[in-house]
Amino acid sequence: MLKIYNSLHNRKQDFIPLEANKIRMYVCGMTVYDYCHLGHARVMVVFDMVYRYLKAAGYEVTYVRNITDIDDKIIKRANENAEPFTALTARFIQAMHEDEQALGVLSPTHEPRATDNIPAMLAMISTLIEQGYAYVGSNRDVYYDVSKFEGYGKLSGRRLEDLRAGERIAIDEAKHDPLDFVLWKAAKAGEPAWDSPWGLGRPGWHIECSAMSSSLLGTQFDIHGGGHDLKFPHHENEIAQSEACNGHQYVNYWMHNGFIQINDEKMSKSLNNFFTIRDVLQVYKAEEIRYFILNSHYRSPLNYSHEPLDNARAALTRLYTALRDLPNAEAPVNSEAEQRFRAVLDDDFNTPEAIAILFELARDINRFRREQNDLAAAETAALLKKLAGILGLLEREAESWFKGSGIEGLADAAIEALIQQRLLARTQKNWAESDRIRDELKAQGILLEDQAGLTTWRRV
RNA sequence: GGCUGGGUGGCAGAGUGGUCAUGCAGCGGAUUGCAAAUCCGUCUACGCCGGUUCGAUUCCGACCCUAGCCUCCA
């Protein structure tokens, strides 16, 4: 039985989909005005893992992740660059897709863009106005009236009085209440704008998710995910909009992933302590980043530094070592290891425990090899690959992990030639020459390993 | 101030009312020409103070420290 920690109730709950064997899931995606950073990588990878596991668990999953391609930051950045905002967003959507592909993130079922869904947003805003949940402000902006929605604050555990007592809410004369949020923003001269019953303007941020999720998944669906910082106000406002508009519960299970931190502080643009995915890919392999993310629980904070990434490299090397040079085989069906693997993922996606099971399998494989039980080794390796694949790990060939691209440094053929020379020396028990060649290669980052009369090599 | 979370061995990071996380590192052994890899064994833990209990790192309460949200933010 799958259990999910539901942020709406702050506890783990049995997961029961609205429709048997089908899951409808929505995740808040990126605002595309810059390169994605590691925090975005975490959302991508975490929910990609969720998506993969739910499918592997036999569900038919419809996964929607939106792209916010119009908002204040986009307009500002486009103006700074003196380019149309559409050129800016097209460029960063492309970059985002490249980053996702590098990280082994599967494409969602749908990837709607805000600018393609303005009519659905207008319809929703109209309904909210008709039903008395929204009003047109003195500045022609349309606002949501939070006082009209009884459940406001239920996701984030806040009460309106507490929020009003806060000192950080900007005073805005156009609003009835400082907590009211904008649904439609009237355009200033020169800004991108769409026509609406309230004049030219653009949608507020929150309305896009409400409108697009409803369009693609229906007015009520199973899982809604996003970064922890979106819980308030973004997700709270989505609930207010959708439930007021549709008159029933919006989302059954809310999932929020924890942050990536730098020196125990949140990674963010304002603190200027962020690393883009492509920065990190200069130093670490994509699979190492993926391992780093999945080796902690998705709700925990995750501190970024070279140590856990180096650790990921060592850990993946151990796993790929177990897989190396084994023939293809059928994975055993419904093994004890697989059952435990599924059980820990059923427990709110406990990926660190799942990874621990992968290491048990690696040890089993190594034992079988030692016993010369090649069939059992190959079958266990197939199981290891199968289970790791649910996490999006160990999907490449072991040899390519060890030998890399070979673009830099010694060519594969040159390495092989030196290994042949060394083998000759070894048959003559010329250990000095043998060790000299091994040291020479080591100096160029090539590690030789002699086993059972064979010499294998890898780049380190 | 209000609301959420955390504090685990040298590091990272799970978990549990009473034998084992896991990976890296360390130590001992096997194997190896020597290594590497691998296998076997092994040492370092549960912020602090009380309470419940036969027994708490795990439950409860106080305290200390810490992160996040309350403003755009994954």
GROMACS .gro file of C-alpha atoms (C1' of nucleotides) in nm, chain B residues 14-62:
model
   49
  474A      C1'    1   1.800   0.609   0.650
  475G      C1'    2   1.541   0.392   1.041
  476U      C1'    3   1.354   0.167   1.488
  477G      C1'    4   1.053   0.092   2.177
  478G      C1'    5   1.474  -0.441   2.318
  479U      C1'    6   2.021  -0.841   1.713
  480C      C1'    7   2.198  -0.536   1.096
  481A      C1'    8   2.056   0.065   0.748
  482U      C1'    9   2.355   0.184   0.331
  483G      C1'   10   2.783   0.432   0.089
  484C      C1'   11   3.264   0.660   0.169
  485A      C1'   12   3.673   0.671   0.515
  486G      C1'   13   3.944   0.359   0.931
  487C      C1'   14   4.116  -0.111   1.133
  488G      C1'   15   4.204  -0.677   1.095
  489G      C1'   16   4.182  -1.105   0.767
  490A      C1'   17   4.120  -1.363   0.269
  491U      C1'   18   4.267  -1.305  -0.235
  492U      C1'   19   4.682  -1.079  -0.545
  493G      C1'   20   5.386  -1.111  -0.786
  494C      C1'   21   5.265  -0.614  -0.573
  495A      C1'   22   4.835  -0.337  -0.637
  496A      C1'   23   4.328  -0.232  -0.757
  497A      C1'   24   3.865  -0.451  -0.730
  498U      C1'   25   3.607  -0.811  -0.443
  499C      C1'   26   3.473  -1.112  -0.010
  500C      C1'   27   3.472  -1.193   0.543
  501G      C1'   28   3.514  -0.956   1.016
  502U      C1'   29   3.536  -0.501   1.302
  503C      C1'   30   3.554   0.016   1.588
  504U      C1'   31   3.339   0.516   1.638
  505A      C1'   32   2.592   0.723   1.705
  506C      C1'   33   2.150   0.885   1.817
  507G      C1'   34   2.158   1.777   2.095
  508C      C1'   35   2.045   1.863   2.652
  509C      C1'   36   1.727   1.767   3.094
  510G      C1'   37   1.319   1.526   3.293
  511G      C1'   38   0.887   1.167   3.240
  512U      C1'   39   0.628   0.700   3.075
  513U      C1'   40   0.827   0.184   3.038
  514C      C1'   41   1.106  -0.420   3.253
  515G      C1'   42   1.373  -0.141   2.864
  516A      C1'   43   1.398   0.480   2.468
  517U      C1'   44   1.806   0.714   1.994
  518U      C1'   45   1.281   0.578   1.896
  519C      C1'   46   0.682   0.787   2.281
  520C      C1'   47   0.562   1.251   2.603
  521G      C1'   48   0.712   1.745   2.819
  522A      C1'   49   1.061   2.146   2.888
   0.00000   0.00000   0.00000
